[in-house]
């Protein structure tokens, strides 16, 4: 890597792609190093605390409580520049990142850190996305909240029992932590929060189905905790349907195959929590460097998290493939800090740190109001104690003391009271993500054309003519 020391003429330029857990941690750590100039670029203006996204989707927390603005996080770190733009490609040979906003941007770098995250994977059936949205972004959560709450409203207006039952059936595909946590919160919403607010329907009759092709919920957890989680879900009114493979999804429901039998589930609200794939930027890096990606599109990296053949390029987070490292927040945080140490050592001319090694702090999932399961340092715990541990750990990683205080108040309120303040049904949120992004892209294209257009010639002077 060229420029191992910072000259007095030019600062060491670091470009970070992605304002998630890994990108933000790397930027904060690198901002403490003298002589480093950091550009953090993201297509949104906020840092998303993704583990609590399902609570936005079910009205527990507001979007602002889980998504502080990136500029606010770095307002006192003068060496960090934040850009709202979408990265399209990388010129690894000339060390330039190509991004797009209202204008085309070229971002030169000495060190590049790509933490672009992951998106939904429908296992070759991308056409299902319009009927079964996933939950990876703040827009996803807002849309999902609108769909869930609108289902109860439309059930209230249904003209027959079949239509009413379809609106009151919620099918969540995927029994991992996201699916389990979302199913539990929808159950609380139906059986506790909304039960006295409607006149035509009984929200206690809502069916919350948790579907997965695997035979158990929370696959990565120890067997004892998996059984406890499934028992708690059933006690709350959730129906885990395991060993059930989804083979089709449309606007009226989904088809599920169990063994040789395929059956139909009529459900107006289907949520996808079954799989993820790496950001397309992982494939772009692999193509530029002649590298490889796995079946989920995750980039293969060297033990120090660098791109093979390009020691100046790091990739971290959900977009990379590391053995026995899950695609969760904690590995991304540790990887961001590790990369900052590697860069600091290079700039100081010191030996590089040893290869990255993930420190597994445990796994946990919240099921209901005071129900949770957790494995912390090999210690298995469930129930209210696990819920308290979950709360403390998530508060520790929520950025901003204001966000932490507000989250505690909201959690206490939802435990004690039968009400949730964040129950906005937004008509805008009903617009599919693909449509919204197409409109934004069209707007950008119009502005780029206007910006680069030749000046129009002045109009010919008009001579006034009197007729008659």
Coordinates of C-alpha atoms in Angstrom, one line a residue:
X1 CA 0.0 0.0 0.0
X2 CA 1.4 3.3 -1.0
X3 CA 1.6 6.2 1.4
X4 CA 2.4 4.3 4.6
X5 CA 3.2 7.6 6.3
X6 CA 1.2 10.8 6.1
X7 CA 3.0 13.7 4.4
X8 CA 2.7 17.3 5.4
X9 CA 1.3 18.1 2.0
X10 CA -1.6 15.7 1.8
X11 CA -3.6 13.8 4.4
X12 CA -4.3 10.1 4.1
X13 CA -7.7 9.7 2.4
X14 CA -10.0 7.1 3.7
X15 CA -13.4 6.5 1.9
X16 CA -15.9 4.4 3.9
X17 CA -18.9 3.1 2.0
X18 CA -21.9 2.4 4.3
X19 CA -23.1 4.1 7.6
X20 CA -24.0 0.9 9.4
X21 CA -22.4 -0.7 12.4
X22 CA -19.1 -1.5 10.8
X23 CA -18.8 1.8 8.8
X24 CA -19.6 4.0 11.8
X25 CA -17.3 2.2 14.2
X26 CA -14.4 2.3 11.7
X27 CA -15.0 6.1 11.0
X28 CA -15.1 6.9 14.7
X29 CA -11.9 5.0 15.4
X30 CA -10.0 6.4 12.4
X31 CA -11.1 9.9 13.2
X32 CA -8.8 9.8 16.3
X33 CA -5.7 9.2 14.1
X34 CA -3.9 12.5 13.1
X35 CA -3.5 13.1 9.4
X36 CA -6.4 11.0 8.3
X37 CA -9.2 12.5 6.1
X38 CA -12.4 10.4 6.1
X39 CA -15.3 10.5 3.7
X40 CA -18.3 8.4 4.8
X41 CA -20.8 7.9 2.0
X42 CA -24.2 6.3 2.4
X43 CA -27.4 6.4 0.3
X44 CA -29.4 7.3 3.4
X45 CA -28.7 10.1 5.9
X46 CA -29.0 8.0 9.0
X47 CA -27.3 5.2 11.0
X48 CA -29.8 2.4 11.4
X49 CA -29.9 0.3 14.6
X50 CA -31.2 -2.7 12.7
X51 CA -31.8 -5.1 15.6
X52 CA -34.7 -2.9 16.8
X53 CA -36.3 -2.4 13.3
X54 CA -39.1 -4.8 14.1
X55 CA -40.1 -2.5 17.0
X56 CA -40.6 0.3 14.5
X57 CA -42.7 -2.0 12.3
X58 CA -45.0 -2.8 15.2
X59 CA -45.3 0.6 16.7
X60 CA -43.1 0.3 19.8
X61 CA -40.4 2.7 18.8
X62 CA -40.4 5.7 16.5
X63 CA -38.0 5.8 13.5
X64 CA -35.9 8.5 15.0
X65 CA -35.1 6.4 18.1
X66 CA -33.4 3.8 16.1
X67 CA -31.9 5.9 13.3
X68 CA -29.9 9.0 14.3
X69 CA -28.6 11.2 11.5
X70 CA -25.1 10.4 10.4
X71 CA -24.1 14.1 10.4
X72 CA -25.2 14.4 14.1
X73 CA -22.9 11.5 15.0
X74 CA -19.8 13.2 13.5
X75 CA -20.6 16.9 14.0
X76 CA -17.6 17.2 16.5
X77 CA -15.2 15.1 14.4
X78 CA -13.9 17.6 11.9
X79 CA -11.9 15.0 10.0
X80 CA -15.1 13.2 8.9
X81 CA -17.1 14.3 5.9
X82 CA -20.5 12.7 5.4
X83 CA -22.0 12.4 1.9
X84 CA -25.5 11.4 0.9
X85 CA -24.9 9.5 -2.3
X86 CA -25.2 6.0 -3.8
X87 CA -22.0 4.1 -4.7
X88 CA -22.3 2.5 -8.1
X89 CA -18.8 1.2 -8.9
X90 CA -15.1 1.0 -8.0
X91 CA -12.0 1.8 -10.0
X92 CA -9.5 -0.3 -8.1
X93 CA -6.7 0.4 -10.5
X94 CA -6.9 4.2 -10.0
X95 CA -8.3 4.1 -6.5
X96 CA -11.6 6.0 -7.2
X97 CA -15.1 5.3 -5.9
X98 CA -17.8 6.3 -8.3
X99 CA -21.1 7.5 -6.7
X100 CA -24.2 9.3 -7.8
X101 CA -26.3 11.9 -6.1
X102 CA -27.7 14.9 -8.1
X103 CA -24.3 14.9 -9.7
X104 CA -21.8 12.1 -10.6
X105 CA -19.1 12.0 -7.9
X106 CA -15.6 10.6 -8.0
X107 CA -14.1 9.9 -4.6
X108 CA -10.3 9.2 -4.6
X109 CA -8.9 7.2 -1.8
X110 CA -5.7 5.8 -0.2
X111 CA -7.7 3.3 1.9
X112 CA -11.1 2.1 1.0
X113 CA -13.5 0.4 3.5
X114 CA -16.7 -1.1 2.1
X115 CA -19.4 -1.9 4.6
X116 CA -22.4 -2.1 2.3
X117 CA -24.4 -4.7 4.3
X118 CA -27.0 -7.1 2.9
X119 CA -30.5 -7.1 1.4
X120 CA -33.3 -9.6 1.1
X121 CA -32.9 -12.9 -0.6
X122 CA -36.0 -14.6 -2.1
X123 CA -33.9 -17.6 -3.2
X124 CA -34.5 -17.0 -6.9
X125 CA -38.1 -15.8 -6.6
X126 CA -37.6 -12.0 -6.6
X127 CA -41.2 -11.6 -7.9
X128 CA -42.4 -12.5 -4.4
X129 CA -41.0 -9.2 -3.0
X130 CA -44.0 -7.2 -4.0
X131 CA -46.3 -9.5 -2.0
X132 CA -44.0 -10.4 0.9
X133 CA -41.8 -7.4 1.9
X134 CA -38.7 -7.8 4.0
X135 CA -37.4 -5.6 6.7
X136 CA -33.8 -4.3 6.2
X137 CA -34.3 -0.5 6.0
X138 CA -36.3 2.2 7.8
X139 CA -38.5 2.5 4.8
X140 CA -39.2 -1.2 5.0
X141 CA -40.2 -0.9 8.6
X142 CA -42.5 2.1 7.9
X143 CA -44.2 0.2 5.0
X144 CA -44.6 -2.9 7.1
X145 CA -46.2 -0.9 10.0
X146 CA -48.7 0.5 7.5
X147 CA -49.4 -3.0 6.1
X148 CA -50.0 -4.5 9.5
X149 CA -52.2 -1.8 10.9
X150 CA -54.1 -1.4 7.6
X151 CA -54.9 -5.1 7.8
X152 CA -56.9 -4.6 11.0
X153 CA -58.7 -1.6 9.5
X154 CA -59.6 -3.5 6.3
X155 CA -60.7 -6.5 8.4
X156 CA -63.1 -4.2 10.2
X157 CA -64.7 -3.3 6.8
X158 CA -64.8 -6.8 5.4
X159 CA -68.1 -8.0 3.9
X160 CA -67.8 -11.7 4.7
X161 CA -66.0 -14.1 7.0
X162 CA -63.5 -15.4 4.4
X163 CA -62.3 -11.9 3.6
X164 CA -62.2 -11.0 7.2
X165 CA -60.1 -14.1 8.1
X166 CA -57.7 -13.3 5.2
X167 CA -57.0 -9.8 6.6
X168 CA -56.6 -11.2 10.1
X169 CA -54.0 -13.8 9.0
X170 CA -50.4 -12.7 9.2
X171 CA -47.8 -15.1 7.7
X172 CA -44.2 -14.5 8.6
X173 CA -41.8 -16.5 6.5
X174 CA -38.6 -17.3 8.4
X175 CA -38.2 -18.6 12.0
X176 CA -34.9 -17.0 12.8
X177 CA -34.5 -14.1 15.3
X178 CA -36.1 -11.5 13.1
X179 CA -39.1 -13.7 12.3
X180 CA -39.6 -14.8 15.9
X181 CA -39.3 -11.3 17.3
X182 CA -41.7 -9.9 14.7
X183 CA -44.2 -12.7 15.3
X184 CA -44.2 -12.1 19.0
X185 CA -44.8 -8.3 18.6
X186 CA -47.7 -8.8 16.1
X187 CA -49.2 -11.2 18.7
X188 CA -48.9 -8.6 21.4
X189 CA -50.4 -6.0 19.1
X190 CA -53.4 -8.1 18.2
X191 CA -54.2 -9.7 21.7
X192 CA -53.2 -6.8 24.0
X193 CA -53.0 -3.4 22.3
X194 CA -55.9 -3.5 19.9
X195 CA -58.3 -5.9 21.4
X196 CA -60.8 -3.2 22.7
X197 CA -60.5 -0.7 19.8
X198 CA -62.6 -2.4 17.1
X199 CA -66.4 -2.9 17.0
X200 CA -66.8 -5.5 14.2
X201 CA -63.8 -7.7 14.6
X202 CA -62.2 -9.5 17.5
X203 CA -58.5 -9.0 17.2
X204 CA -57.9 -12.0 19.4
X205 CA -58.9 -14.1 16.5
X206 CA -56.0 -12.9 14.4
X207 CA -53.7 -15.8 13.3
X208 CA -50.0 -15.2 13.4
X209 CA -48.2 -17.9 11.4
X210 CA -44.5 -18.5 11.7
X211 CA -43.3 -20.6 8.7
X212 CA -40.0 -22.2 8.0
X213 CA -38.7 -25.2 6.0
X214 CA -36.4 -26.1 8.9
X215 CA -37.8 -28.2 11.9
X216 CA -37.2 -25.7 14.6
X217 CA -37.3 -22.0 15.5
X218 CA -34.1 -20.0 16.2
X219 CA -31.8 -22.5 14.5
X220 CA -28.4 -21.1 15.8
X221 CA -29.6 -21.3 19.5
X222 CA -29.1 -24.2 21.9
X223 CA -31.8 -26.8 21.9
X224 CA -33.1 -25.8 25.3
X225 CA -33.6 -22.2 24.3
X226 CA -35.2 -23.2 21.0
X227 CA -37.8 -25.3 22.8
X228 CA -38.5 -22.5 25.3
X229 CA -38.9 -20.0 22.5
X230 CA -41.4 -22.2 20.7
X231 CA -43.4 -22.8 23.8
X232 CA -43.5 -19.1 24.6
X233 CA -44.6 -18.3 21.0
X234 CA -47.5 -20.8 21.3
X235 CA -48.5 -19.4 24.7
X236 CA -48.8 -16.0 23.0
X237 CA -51.0 -17.3 20.2
X238 CA -48.3 -17.6 17.5
X239 CA -48.6 -20.8 15.3
X240 CA -45.1 -22.1 14.4
X241 CA -45.5 -24.2 11.3
X242 CA -42.1 -25.8 10.8
X243 CA -41.0 -28.1 8.1
X244 CA -43.2 -26.1 5.8
X245 CA -41.5 -24.8 2.6
X246 CA -43.0 -21.8 0.8
X247 CA -43.4 -22.5 -2.9
X248 CA -45.4 -19.6 -4.1
X249 CA -46.6 -16.1 -2.8
X250 CA -49.2 -13.9 -4.4
X251 CA -51.5 -11.1 -3.4
X252 CA -54.0 -13.4 -1.8
X253 CA -51.6 -15.6 0.2
X254 CA -49.1 -18.3 -0.2
X255 CA -48.7 -22.0 -1.0
X256 CA -46.8 -24.2 1.4
X257 CA -45.3 -27.7 0.8
X258 CA -45.0 -30.2 3.5
X259 CA -43.6 -33.5 2.3
X260 CA -45.6 -34.3 -0.8
X261 CA -48.6 -32.2 0.1
X262 CA -49.1 -28.6 -0.9
X263 CA -51.7 -26.5 0.9
X264 CA -53.0 -23.0 0.5
X265 CA -52.9 -20.3 3.2
X266 CA -55.1 -17.3 2.6
X267 CA -53.3 -14.3 4.1
X268 CA -53.4 -10.7 3.1
X269 CA -50.2 -9.8 5.0
X270 CA -47.1 -11.8 4.3
X271 CA -43.7 -10.8 5.6
X272 CA -40.4 -12.2 4.4
X273 CA -37.7 -12.9 7.1
X274 CA -36.2 -16.0 5.6
X275 CA -33.0 -15.1 3.9
X276 CA -30.5 -12.4 3.0
X277 CA -27.9 -11.8 0.4
X278 CA -24.9 -9.5 0.2
X279 CA -25.1 -6.0 -1.3
X280 CA -24.4 -5.9 -5.0
X281 CA -21.3 -4.0 -4.2
X282 CA -19.7 -7.2 -3.0
X283 CA -20.0 -8.6 -6.5
X284 CA -18.7 -5.3 -7.9
X285 CA -15.5 -5.6 -5.8
X286 CA -15.1 -9.2 -6.7
X287 CA -15.3 -8.4 -10.4
X288 CA -12.9 -5.6 -10.1
X289 CA -10.3 -7.6 -8.3
X290 CA -10.9 -11.0 -9.9
X291 CA -12.1 -12.3 -6.6
X292 CA -14.9 -14.7 -5.6
X293 CA -18.3 -14.6 -3.8
X294 CA -20.2 -17.4 -2.2
X295 CA -23.8 -18.5 -2.9
X296 CA -25.2 -15.7 -0.9
X297 CA -23.2 -13.2 -2.8
X298 CA -20.8 -12.6 0.1
X299 CA -17.2 -11.5 -0.8
X300 CA -14.3 -13.7 0.0
X301 CA -11.6 -11.7 1.9
X302 CA -8.2 -12.3 3.3
X303 CA -7.7 -13.0 7.1
X304 CA -7.0 -9.3 7.7
X305 CA -10.3 -8.4 5.9
X306 CA -8.6 -7.0 2.8
X307 CA -9.5 -7.7 -0.8
X308 CA -7.2 -10.3 -2.3
X309 CA -4.6 -8.5 -4.3
X310 CA -5.6 -5.1 -2.9
X311 CA -4.3 -4.6 0.6
X312 CA -5.6 -1.0 0.5
X313 CA -9.2 -2.2 0.2
X314 CA -11.1 -3.6 3.2
X315 CA -14.6 -5.2 3.3
X316 CA -16.5 -5.8 6.5
X317 CA -20.0 -6.7 7.8
X318 CA -22.8 -8.7 6.3
X319 CA -21.3 -8.5 2.8
X320 CA -18.3 -10.8 3.5
X321 CA -17.9 -14.5 4.1
X322 CA -16.0 -15.5 7.2
X323 CA -16.2 -19.0 8.7
X324 CA -18.3 -19.3 11.8
X325 CA -19.0 -15.6 11.9
X326 CA -22.7 -14.7 11.8
X327 CA -24.1 -11.8 9.8
X328 CA -25.1 -9.7 12.9
X329 CA -24.3 -6.3 14.4
X330 CA -21.6 -7.5 16.8
X331 CA -19.2 -9.0 14.1
X332 CA -19.5 -5.8 12.0
X333 CA -18.7 -3.6 15.1
X334 CA -15.6 -5.7 15.9
X335 CA -14.5 -5.7 12.2
X336 CA -14.8 -1.9 12.0
X337 CA -12.6 -1.5 15.0
X338 CA -10.1 -4.0 13.7
X339 CA -9.7 -2.3 10.3
X340 CA -9.0 1.0 12.1
X341 CA -6.2 -0.7 14.0
X342 CA -4.7 -2.1 10.8
X343 CA -4.8 1.3 9.1
X344 CA -3.3 3.0 12.2
X345 CA -0.5 0.5 12.3
X346 CA 0.3 1.0 8.7
X347 CA 0.4 4.7 9.0
X348 CA 2.7 4.5 12.0
X349 CA 5.0 2.0 10.3
X350 CA 4.3 -0.6 13.0
X351 CA 3.7 -4.3 12.5
X352 CA 0.2 -5.3 11.4
X353 CA -2.2 -6.7 14.0
X354 CA -2.8 -10.5 13.9
X355 CA -5.6 -11.7 11.6
X356 CA -9.2 -10.8 12.6
X357 CA -10.7 -13.1 15.1
X358 CA -14.4 -12.8 16.1
X359 CA -15.2 -12.7 19.8
X360 CA -18.6 -14.3 20.2
X361 CA -20.5 -12.5 23.0
X362 CA -23.6 -14.6 22.6
X363 CA -27.0 -14.6 21.0
X364 CA -30.4 -13.4 22.1
X365 CA -34.0 -12.8 20.9
X366 CA -37.1 -11.2 22.4
X367 CA -40.3 -13.1 22.0
X368 CA -42.9 -11.0 23.9
X369 CA -43.4 -8.3 26.5
X370 CA -41.2 -9.9 29.1
X371 CA -40.2 -13.1 27.3
X372 CA -36.8 -13.6 25.8
X373 CA -34.0 -16.2 25.4
X374 CA -30.3 -15.5 25.6
X375 CA -27.0 -17.3 25.6
X376 CA -24.3 -15.1 27.0
X377 CA -20.7 -16.6 27.4
X378 CA -22.2 -20.0 27.4
X379 CA -24.8 -19.1 30.1
X380 CA -28.3 -20.0 28.9
X381 CA -31.2 -18.0 30.3
X382 CA -34.8 -17.4 29.4
X383 CA -37.8 -15.4 30.6
X384 CA -37.8 -12.0 32.3
X385 CA -34.1 -12.2 33.3
X386 CA -33.2 -12.8 29.6
X387 CA -35.4 -9.8 28.7
X388 CA -33.5 -7.6 31.1
X389 CA -30.2 -8.7 29.7
X390 CA -31.4 -8.1 26.2
X391 CA -32.6 -4.6 27.1
X392 CA -29.3 -3.6 28.8
X393 CA -27.2 -4.8 25.9
X394 CA -29.3 -3.1 23.3
X395 CA -29.3 0.1 25.2
X396 CA -25.5 0.0 25.4
X397 CA -25.2 -0.1 21.6
X398 CA -28.0 2.4 20.9
X399 CA -26.1 5.6 19.8
X400 CA -27.0 8.7 21.8
X401 CA -28.1 9.1 25.4
X402 CA -31.3 10.7 24.3
X403 CA -32.2 7.6 22.2
X404 CA -31.4 5.4 25.2
X405 CA -33.6 7.3 27.6
X406 CA -36.5 7.4 25.1
X407 CA -36.2 3.7 24.4
X408 CA -36.4 2.8 28.1
X409 CA -39.5 5.0 28.6
X410 CA -41.2 3.4 25.6
X411 CA -40.4 -0.1 26.6
X412 CA -41.7 0.5 30.1
X413 CA -44.8 2.1 28.7
X414 CA -45.5 -0.9 26.4
X415 CA -45.0 -3.3 29.3
X416 CA -47.3 -1.5 31.7
X417 CA -49.9 0.0 29.4
X418 CA -52.1 -1.3 26.6
X419 CA -51.1 1.3 24.1
X420 CA -48.5 2.2 21.5
X421 CA -47.9 5.7 20.3
X422 CA -46.3 4.9 17.0
X423 CA -49.3 3.7 15.1
X424 CA -49.2 5.9 12.0
X425 CA -50.7 4.5 8.8
X426 CA -48.9 6.4 6.0
X427 CA -50.3 6.4 2.5
X428 CA -46.8 7.2 1.2
X429 CA -45.5 4.0 2.8
X430 CA -47.8 1.9 0.6
X431 CA -45.7 2.8 -2.4
X432 CA -43.5 -0.2 -3.2
X433 CA -39.8 0.3 -2.7
X434 CA -39.1 -0.4 -6.4
X435 CA -41.5 2.3 -7.5
X436 CA -40.1 4.8 -5.0
X437 CA -36.5 4.1 -6.0
X438 CA -37.4 4.4 -9.7
X439 CA -39.0 7.8 -9.1
X440 CA -35.9 9.0 -7.3
X441 CA -33.6 7.7 -10.1
X442 CA -35.8 9.5 -12.7
X443 CA -35.6 12.7 -10.7
X444 CA -31.8 12.4 -10.5
X445 CA -31.5 11.8 -14.2
X446 CA -33.7 14.9 -15.0
X447 CA -31.5 17.0 -12.8
X448 CA -28.2 15.7 -14.3
X449 CA -29.5 16.4 -17.8
X450 CA -30.6 19.9 -16.8
X451 CA -27.2 20.5 -15.2
X452 CA -25.2 19.4 -18.2
X453 CA -27.5 20.8 -20.9
X454 CA -26.3 23.4 -23.4
X455 CA -27.6 26.9 -22.6
X456 CA -30.6 27.6 -24.7
X457 CA -30.3 30.5 -27.2
X458 CA -32.1 33.7 -26.4
X459 CA -35.5 33.9 -28.1
X460 CA -35.8 36.1 -31.2
X461 CA -37.2 39.6 -30.5
X462 CA -41.0 39.8 -31.2
X463 CA -42.2 42.6 -33.4
X464 CA -45.7 43.8 -32.5
X465 CA -48.0 43.8 -35.5
X466 CA -51.4 45.5 -35.6
X467 CA -54.0 43.8 -37.8
X468 CA -56.9 45.7 -39.4

